[in-house]
Amino acid sequence: KLHDPTDERDHLRRQLEEAEKLEIAAVELRRKLFGSRIVSRTDVGDLGTDVKSLKRVFPCGGVMAAIVDDREDVWANAKNNDTGRPGEPPDNLLLVQPYHWTPFSGYRDVNNASGQDLSKSDDDKSSSEKEHADKEQDVQLLWTADILKRLHERYYSPSISLEDRDKLSVPSLLRSMRKETLLRFPQANIVFSGVIPIDKQKEERKVRVPLVRYAEELGARVLPDVTKGVTHVVARRDGSDKIHRARKEVPGCYIVQPSWLMECYWSIARRDVAPYHMGPMPKRPTQLSQRQNQLHISNVDSQ
């Protein structure tokens, strides 16, 4: 008996129809899960200039997602990012160090300019760009990978029950991770000197000055002036009255550049003060607190 090709044709047609249905379902699923699609400024033009919205990607608000960006103003400008405070970016934003590449200096790319690097002053912006461009090893990617790994370990910790895990979110976990950075070994009490403009110091601001916000989110206490409890004076230049009084009246107080605070924030880890210290390193009042601080720094660096 000769083989009838009709049956085989019908069978292949049914297989093709099933495959097409699966392909359509896969495309819809990719759209729901974002997939490889890139959301650019033109996709959210109705929100206004320099605005990015989590709800355009995640209708639930993105409380189970981490955002990596070198600009926080575009997220703070969105009115529908429920995880953030008014005028401030959402807690699940991982702010990274801006990267400047020399061939693109002076140009605006299609996604606007890079974020502001508060670790540098206006006087050394040009040298900052060259420094970033010429770096052979950029540690920010390692810092970000470490943060995401720690975030993952916290969420899936064996010590957390399934019921408690359902109550967790990325913003709450990152908020607690930041808070622990300068809260212990011991808690950092920070005074700013020559960093925040005088007009911004006197204003009653609903939105915190970025450097003050970074310090407070990292668990530090920000003080208006030098007292016996001050642990760090953050300044752009040496020689201010606050620095003189800190060295004279507060044994063990560190005098550091803003880059120390910024790198603590970019890495969500307590960085060693030595590379950022101005003047001679102070002697800690007790050996115990010094050993605790060094142990914590050593553990962070090893990670």
mmCIF file of C-alpha atoms in Angstrom:
data_model
loop_
_atom_site.group_PDB
_atom_site.id
_atom_site.type_symbol
_atom_site.label_atom_id
_atom_site.label_comp_id
_atom_site.label_asym_id
_atom_site.label_seq_id
_atom_site.Cartn_x
_atom_site.Cartn_y
_atom_site.Cartn_z
ATOM 1 C CA LYS A 1 0.000 0.000 0.000
ATOM 2 C CA LEU A 2 1.376 3.421 -0.968
ATOM 3 C CA HIS A 3 2.044 5.962 1.806
ATOM 4 C CA ASP A 4 -0.600 8.720 1.899
ATOM 5 C CA PRO A 5 1.163 12.126 2.273
ATOM 6 C CA THR A 6 -2.073 13.797 3.358
ATOM 7 C CA ASP A 7 -1.877 12.473 6.909
ATOM 8 C CA GLU A 8 1.719 13.588 7.297
ATOM 9 C CA ARG A 9 0.849 17.021 5.901
ATOM 10 C CA ASP A 10 -2.031 17.438 8.334
ATOM 11 C CA HIS A 11 0.177 16.338 11.206
ATOM 12 C CA LEU A 12 2.859 18.878 10.312
ATOM 13 C CA ARG A 13 0.211 21.583 9.943
ATOM 14 C CA ARG A 14 -1.098 20.884 13.455
ATOM 15 C CA GLN A 15 2.463 20.997 14.830
ATOM 16 C CA LEU A 16 3.051 24.326 13.092
ATOM 17 C CA GLU A 17 -0.148 25.806 14.533
ATOM 18 C CA GLU A 18 0.857 24.722 18.039
ATOM 19 C CA ALA A 19 4.350 26.174 17.563
ATOM 20 C CA GLU A 20 2.895 29.493 16.373
ATOM 21 C CA LYS A 21 0.658 29.671 19.460
ATOM 22 C CA LEU A 22 3.668 29.041 21.704
ATOM 23 C CA GLU A 23 5.663 31.702 19.858
ATOM 24 C CA ILE A 24 2.900 34.288 20.365
ATOM 25 C CA ALA A 25 2.673 33.378 24.069
ATOM 26 C CA ALA A 26 6.460 33.711 24.417
ATOM 27 C CA VAL A 27 6.417 37.177 22.836
ATOM 28 C CA GLU A 28 3.674 38.321 25.226
ATOM 29 C CA LEU A 29 5.600 36.937 28.190
ATOM 30 C CA ARG A 30 8.771 38.761 27.136
ATOM 31 C CA ARG A 31 6.821 42.015 27.017
ATOM 32 C CA LYS A 32 5.477 41.437 30.532
ATOM 33 C CA LEU A 33 8.908 40.546 31.915
ATOM 34 C CA PHE A 34 10.669 43.369 30.039
ATOM 35 C CA GLY A 35 12.885 40.880 28.183
ATOM 36 C CA SER A 36 15.639 42.494 26.122
ATOM 37 C CA ARG A 37 13.615 45.629 25.384
ATOM 38 C CA ILE A 38 15.325 48.917 26.233
ATOM 39 C CA VAL A 39 13.230 51.748 27.614
ATOM 40 C CA SER A 40 14.618 55.015 26.285
ATOM 41 C CA ARG A 41 13.615 58.635 26.775
ATOM 42 C CA THR A 42 11.364 58.486 23.714
ATOM 43 C CA ASP A 43 9.292 55.731 25.318
ATOM 44 C CA VAL A 44 8.314 57.909 28.278
ATOM 45 C CA GLY A 45 8.187 61.312 26.593
ATOM 46 C CA ASP A 46 4.807 62.111 28.092
ATOM 47 C CA LEU A 47 6.325 62.051 31.594
ATOM 48 C CA GLY A 48 8.524 65.066 30.868
ATOM 49 C CA THR A 49 12.230 65.693 30.321
ATOM 50 C CA ASP A 50 14.695 63.618 32.361
ATOM 51 C CA VAL A 51 12.081 61.378 33.970
ATOM 52 C CA LYS A 52 12.198 57.600 34.305
ATOM 53 C CA SER A 53 9.282 55.657 35.704
ATOM 54 C CA LEU A 54 9.390 52.208 37.287
ATOM 55 C CA LYS A 55 5.720 51.680 36.526
ATOM 56 C CA ARG A 56 6.448 51.845 32.810
ATOM 57 C CA VAL A 57 8.439 48.642 33.230
ATOM 58 C CA PHE A 58 6.835 47.078 36.306
ATOM 59 C CA PRO A 59 3.150 47.946 36.832
ATOM 60 C CA CYS A 60 3.452 46.881 40.493
ATOM 61 C CA GLY A 61 6.040 49.607 41.049
ATOM 62 C CA GLY A 62 9.175 47.478 40.859
ATOM 63 C CA VAL A 63 9.399 46.679 44.574
ATOM 64 C CA MET A 64 11.120 43.393 43.687
ATOM 65 C CA ALA A 65 13.623 45.000 41.319
ATOM 66 C CA ALA A 66 16.904 46.867 41.807
ATOM 67 C CA ILE A 67 17.704 49.857 39.584
ATOM 68 C CA VAL A 68 21.329 50.557 38.626
ATOM 69 C CA ASP A 69 21.896 54.110 37.402
ATOM 70 C CA ASP A 70 24.473 56.901 37.714
ATOM 71 C CA ARG A 71 21.693 59.511 37.851
ATOM 72 C CA GLU A 72 19.163 59.673 40.645
ATOM 73 C CA ASP A 73 17.422 62.894 39.631
ATOM 74 C CA VAL A 74 15.576 61.209 36.763
ATOM 75 C CA TRP A 75 14.014 58.750 39.228
ATOM 76 C CA ALA A 76 13.316 61.386 41.869
ATOM 77 C CA ASN A 77 11.408 63.406 39.247
ATOM 78 C CA ALA A 78 8.868 60.629 38.663
ATOM 79 C CA LYS A 79 5.669 61.220 40.617
ATOM 80 C CA ASN A 80 4.539 57.598 40.496
ATOM 81 C CA ASN A 81 7.589 55.864 41.999
ATOM 82 C CA ASP A 82 5.833 54.807 45.179
ATOM 83 C CA THR A 83 8.973 53.504 46.876
ATOM 84 C CA GLY A 84 10.630 56.912 47.059
ATOM 85 C CA ARG A 85 10.079 60.020 49.177
ATOM 86 C CA PRO A 86 8.887 63.225 47.463
ATOM 87 C CA GLY A 87 11.830 64.776 45.645
ATOM 88 C CA GLU A 88 14.147 61.860 46.473
ATOM 89 C CA PRO A 89 14.851 58.693 44.472
ATOM 90 C CA PRO A 90 13.345 55.319 45.436
ATOM 91 C CA ASP A 91 15.241 53.157 47.914
ATOM 92 C CA ASN A 92 15.847 50.404 45.365
ATOM 93 C CA LEU A 93 18.029 52.674 43.241
ATOM 94 C CA LEU A 94 21.669 51.584 43.309
ATOM 95 C CA LEU A 95 23.511 54.800 42.524
ATOM 96 C CA VAL A 96 26.815 54.071 40.777
ATOM 97 C CA GLN A 97 29.858 56.208 40.163
ATOM 98 C CA PRO A 98 29.510 58.202 36.914
ATOM 99 C CA TYR A 99 31.883 57.088 34.186
ATOM 100 C CA HIS A 100 33.322 59.697 31.824
ATOM 101 C CA TRP A 101 35.017 58.620 28.610
ATOM 102 C CA THR A 102 37.406 61.157 27.074
ATOM 103 C CA PRO A 103 36.240 60.816 23.412
ATOM 104 C CA PHE A 104 32.703 61.773 24.504
ATOM 105 C CA SER A 105 33.705 64.687 26.724
ATOM 106 C CA GLY A 106 31.681 67.765 25.852
ATOM 107 C CA TYR A 107 28.974 65.823 24.050
ATOM 108 C CA ARG A 108 25.509 64.742 25.178
ATOM 109 C CA ASP A 109 24.646 61.204 24.184
ATOM 110 C CA VAL A 110 21.157 60.004 23.308
ATOM 111 C CA ASN A 111 20.396 59.203 26.937
ATOM 112 C CA ASN A 112 21.502 62.590 28.286
ATOM 113 C CA ALA A 113 24.642 63.401 30.253
ATOM 114 C CA SER A 114 26.206 61.279 32.970
ATOM 115 C CA GLY A 115 25.340 61.859 36.599
ATOM 116 C CA GLN A 116 27.095 64.332 38.861
ATOM 117 C CA ASP A 117 30.146 63.042 40.713
ATOM 118 C CA LEU A 118 29.929 64.601 44.190
ATOM 119 C CA SER A 119 33.235 63.040 45.167
ATOM 120 C CA LYS A 120 34.948 65.713 43.032
ATOM 121 C CA SER A 121 34.832 69.485 43.300
ATOM 122 C CA ASP A 122 34.206 71.836 40.385
ATOM 123 C CA ASP A 123 37.919 72.669 40.308
ATOM 124 C CA ASP A 124 39.001 69.157 39.397
ATOM 125 C CA LYS A 125 36.194 68.030 37.088
ATOM 126 C CA SER A 126 38.503 67.906 34.082
ATOM 127 C CA SER A 127 41.067 65.833 35.943
ATOM 128 C CA SER A 128 38.222 63.649 37.205
ATOM 129 C CA GLU A 129 37.112 62.864 33.667
ATOM 130 C CA LYS A 130 40.648 61.982 32.625
ATOM 131 C CA GLU A 131 41.091 59.855 35.744
ATOM 132 C CA HIS A 132 37.913 57.882 35.016
ATOM 133 C CA ALA A 133 38.804 57.515 31.353
ATOM 134 C CA ASP A 134 42.302 56.257 31.989
ATOM 135 C CA LYS A 135 41.420 53.783 34.719
ATOM 136 C CA GLU A 136 42.392 50.294 33.686
ATOM 137 C CA GLN A 137 40.431 48.767 36.544
ATOM 138 C CA ASP A 138 37.012 50.142 37.381
ATOM 139 C CA VAL A 139 35.891 48.765 40.750
ATOM 140 C CA GLN A 140 32.281 49.957 40.483
ATOM 141 C CA LEU A 141 31.186 46.812 38.636
ATOM 142 C CA LEU A 142 32.700 44.699 41.404
ATOM 143 C CA TRP A 143 30.954 46.797 44.053
ATOM 144 C CA THR A 144 27.600 46.460 42.292
ATOM 145 C CA ALA A 145 28.033 42.709 41.858
ATOM 146 C CA ASP A 146 28.853 42.403 45.568
ATOM 147 C CA ILE A 147 25.749 44.430 46.545
ATOM 148 C CA LEU A 148 23.470 42.273 44.388
ATOM 149 C CA LYS A 149 25.004 39.102 45.800
ATOM 150 C CA ARG A 150 24.475 40.262 49.397
ATOM 151 C CA LEU A 151 20.939 41.360 48.539
ATOM 152 C CA HIS A 152 20.186 37.930 47.089
ATOM 153 C CA GLU A 153 21.658 36.162 50.123
ATOM 154 C CA ARG A 154 19.523 38.226 52.496
ATOM 155 C CA TYR A 155 16.307 37.562 50.648
ATOM 156 C CA TYR A 156 16.927 33.818 50.353
ATOM 157 C CA SER A 157 18.489 33.382 53.791
ATOM 158 C CA PRO A 158 17.669 29.933 55.253
ATOM 159 C CA SER A 159 16.890 31.613 58.589
ATOM 160 C CA ILE A 160 13.904 33.469 57.065
ATOM 161 C CA SER A 161 10.566 31.667 56.886
ATOM 162 C CA LEU A 162 8.476 31.717 53.720
ATOM 163 C CA GLU A 163 5.869 33.825 55.488
ATOM 164 C CA ASP A 164 8.434 36.456 56.509
ATOM 165 C CA ARG A 165 10.050 36.394 53.072
ATOM 166 C CA ASP A 166 6.771 37.402 51.470
ATOM 167 C CA LYS A 167 6.911 40.599 53.535
ATOM 168 C CA LEU A 168 10.361 41.545 52.221
ATOM 169 C CA SER A 169 11.047 43.845 49.293
ATOM 170 C CA VAL A 170 14.148 45.114 47.511
ATOM 171 C CA PRO A 171 13.724 48.695 48.826
ATOM 172 C CA SER A 172 13.429 47.519 52.448
ATOM 173 C CA LEU A 173 16.437 45.206 52.165
ATOM 174 C CA LEU A 174 18.642 47.855 50.541
ATOM 175 C CA ARG A 175 17.499 50.393 53.123
ATOM 176 C CA SER A 176 18.619 48.116 55.968
ATOM 177 C CA MET A 177 21.900 47.261 54.192
ATOM 178 C CA ARG A 178 22.728 50.943 53.835
ATOM 179 C CA LYS A 179 21.751 51.723 57.427
ATOM 180 C CA GLU A 180 24.192 49.144 58.777
ATOM 181 C CA THR A 181 27.176 50.558 56.864
ATOM 182 C CA LEU A 182 28.127 53.430 59.197
ATOM 183 C CA LEU A 183 25.886 52.521 62.138
ATOM 184 C CA ARG A 184 28.370 50.210 63.846
ATOM 185 C CA PHE A 185 32.093 49.731 64.586
ATOM 186 C CA PRO A 186 31.307 52.438 65.964
ATOM 187 C CA GLN A 187 28.539 54.676 64.603
ATOM 188 C CA ALA A 188 29.918 57.481 62.458
ATOM 189 C CA ASN A 189 29.187 61.023 63.653
ATOM 190 C CA ILE A 190 29.881 63.295 60.683
ATOM 191 C CA VAL A 191 30.454 67.039 60.408
ATOM 192 C CA PHE A 192 30.654 68.662 56.965
ATOM 193 C CA SER A 193 33.130 71.469 56.334
ATOM 194 C CA GLY A 194 33.194 73.511 53.120
ATOM 195 C CA VAL A 195 31.107 70.901 51.308
ATOM 196 C CA ILE A 196 27.544 72.187 51.550
ATOM 197 C CA PRO A 197 26.942 75.781 50.329
ATOM 198 C CA ILE A 198 25.913 78.204 53.079
ATOM 199 C CA ASP A 199 22.622 79.088 51.388
ATOM 200 C CA LYS A 200 21.620 75.423 51.377
ATOM 201 C CA GLN A 201 22.645 75.021 55.009
ATOM 202 C CA LYS A 202 20.279 77.778 56.162
ATOM 203 C CA GLU A 203 17.316 76.733 54.047
ATOM 204 C CA GLU A 204 14.578 74.645 55.590
ATOM 205 C CA ARG A 205 14.609 72.002 52.921
ATOM 206 C CA LYS A 206 11.999 69.295 52.574
ATOM 207 C CA VAL A 207 14.426 67.461 50.289
ATOM 208 C CA ARG A 208 17.730 66.710 51.983
ATOM 209 C CA VAL A 209 21.040 67.854 50.508
ATOM 210 C CA PRO A 210 22.485 64.779 48.703
ATOM 211 C CA LEU A 211 25.637 64.393 50.839
ATOM 212 C CA VAL A 212 23.598 64.732 54.043
ATOM 213 C CA ARG A 213 21.089 62.200 52.749
ATOM 214 C CA TYR A 214 23.836 59.746 51.801
ATOM 215 C CA ALA A 215 25.386 59.968 55.274
ATOM 216 C CA GLU A 216 22.042 59.526 57.037
ATOM 217 C CA GLU A 217 20.982 56.634 54.810
ATOM 218 C CA LEU A 218 24.293 54.909 55.614
ATOM 219 C CA GLY A 219 23.452 55.093 59.319
ATOM 220 C CA ALA A 220 25.667 58.041 60.254
ATOM 221 C CA ARG A 221 24.590 60.900 62.506
ATOM 222 C CA VAL A 222 25.102 64.319 60.897
ATOM 223 C CA LEU A 223 26.098 67.024 63.409
ATOM 224 C CA PRO A 224 26.096 70.786 62.791
ATOM 225 C CA ASP A 225 29.427 71.447 64.526
ATOM 226 C CA VAL A 226 32.452 69.757 66.068
ATOM 227 C CA THR A 227 31.783 68.100 69.434
ATOM 228 C CA LYS A 228 33.528 65.395 71.429
ATOM 229 C CA GLY A 229 31.525 62.672 69.721
ATOM 230 C CA VAL A 230 32.563 63.528 66.154
ATOM 231 C CA THR A 231 34.259 60.657 64.333
ATOM 232 C CA HIS A 232 34.654 62.159 60.827
ATOM 233 C CA VAL A 233 34.957 65.640 59.356
ATOM 234 C CA VAL A 234 34.167 65.502 55.638
ATOM 235 C CA ALA A 235 35.838 68.374 53.781
ATOM 236 C CA ARG A 236 37.104 69.198 50.308
ATOM 237 C CA ARG A 237 40.155 71.094 51.578
ATOM 238 C CA ASP A 238 42.257 71.057 54.714
ATOM 239 C CA GLY A 239 42.637 74.026 57.030
ATOM 240 C CA SER A 240 39.113 75.048 58.017
ATOM 241 C CA ASP A 241 38.185 76.096 61.549
ATOM 242 C CA LYS A 242 36.198 72.898 62.056
ATOM 243 C CA ILE A 243 39.172 70.778 61.035
ATOM 244 C CA HIS A 244 41.533 72.656 63.386
ATOM 245 C CA ARG A 245 39.140 72.187 66.304
ATOM 246 C CA ALA A 246 38.565 68.508 65.463
ATOM 247 C CA ARG A 247 42.310 67.786 65.505
ATOM 248 C CA LYS A 248 42.813 69.742 68.708
ATOM 249 C CA GLU A 249 39.739 68.773 70.714
ATOM 250 C CA VAL A 250 38.626 65.350 69.417
ATOM 251 C CA PRO A 251 41.268 62.606 69.608
ATOM 252 C CA GLY A 252 40.785 59.979 66.924
ATOM 253 C CA CYS A 253 38.672 62.119 64.601
ATOM 254 C CA TYR A 254 39.265 61.448 60.900
ATOM 255 C CA ILE A 255 39.532 64.268 58.343
ATOM 256 C CA VAL A 256 38.388 62.777 55.052
ATOM 257 C CA GLN A 257 37.496 63.888 51.554
ATOM 258 C CA PRO A 258 33.902 63.522 50.222
ATOM 259 C CA SER A 259 35.113 60.658 48.024
ATOM 260 C CA TRP A 260 35.266 58.468 51.163
ATOM 261 C CA LEU A 261 31.561 59.009 51.860
ATOM 262 C CA MET A 262 30.598 58.609 48.202
ATOM 263 C CA GLU A 263 32.503 55.353 47.827
ATOM 264 C CA CYS A 264 30.834 54.053 50.997
ATOM 265 C CA TYR A 265 27.507 54.853 49.354
ATOM 266 C CA TRP A 266 28.392 53.459 45.918
ATOM 267 C CA SER A 267 29.602 50.187 47.441
ATOM 268 C CA ILE A 268 27.253 50.048 50.490
ATOM 269 C CA ALA A 269 30.338 49.158 52.518
ATOM 270 C CA ARG A 270 32.493 50.955 55.057
ATOM 271 C CA ARG A 271 35.639 51.916 53.179
ATOM 272 C CA ASP A 272 39.024 52.367 54.790
ATOM 273 C CA VAL A 273 39.638 56.054 55.535
ATOM 274 C CA ALA A 274 43.407 55.963 54.869
ATOM 275 C CA PRO A 275 43.326 56.624 51.078
ATOM 276 C CA TYR A 276 41.021 59.618 51.578
ATOM 277 C CA HIS A 277 42.505 61.109 54.743
ATOM 278 C CA MET A 278 43.924 64.633 54.861
ATOM 279 C CA GLY A 279 46.874 65.205 57.163
ATOM 280 C CA PRO A 280 48.346 62.691 59.615
ATOM 281 C CA MET A 281 46.171 59.753 60.603
ATOM 282 C CA PRO A 282 44.903 60.102 64.189
ATOM 283 C CA LYS A 283 45.383 57.505 66.886
ATOM 284 C CA ARG A 284 42.172 55.871 67.946
ATOM 285 C CA PRO A 285 41.335 56.404 71.640
ATOM 286 C CA THR A 286 40.921 52.675 72.281
ATOM 287 C CA GLN A 287 42.588 49.743 70.615
ATOM 288 C CA LEU A 288 39.351 47.738 70.772
ATOM 289 C CA SER A 289 37.360 50.085 68.527
ATOM 290 C CA GLN A 290 40.288 50.274 66.113
ATOM 291 C CA ARG A 291 40.503 46.485 65.852
ATOM 292 C CA GLN A 292 36.731 46.221 65.316
ATOM 293 C CA ASN A 293 36.872 48.840 62.558
ATOM 294 C CA GLN A 294 39.810 47.151 60.826
ATOM 295 C CA LEU A 295 38.134 43.747 61.082
ATOM 296 C CA HIS A 296 34.945 45.082 59.477
ATOM 297 C CA ILE A 297 36.890 46.776 56.667
ATOM 298 C CA SER A 298 38.916 43.613 56.088
ATOM 299 C CA ASN A 299 35.760 41.496 55.798
ATOM 300 C CA VAL A 300 34.175 43.935 53.354
ATOM 301 C CA ASP A 301 37.274 44.104 51.156
ATOM 302 C CA SER A 302 37.619 40.306 51.121
ATOM 303 C CA GLN A 303 34.037 40.037 49.828
#
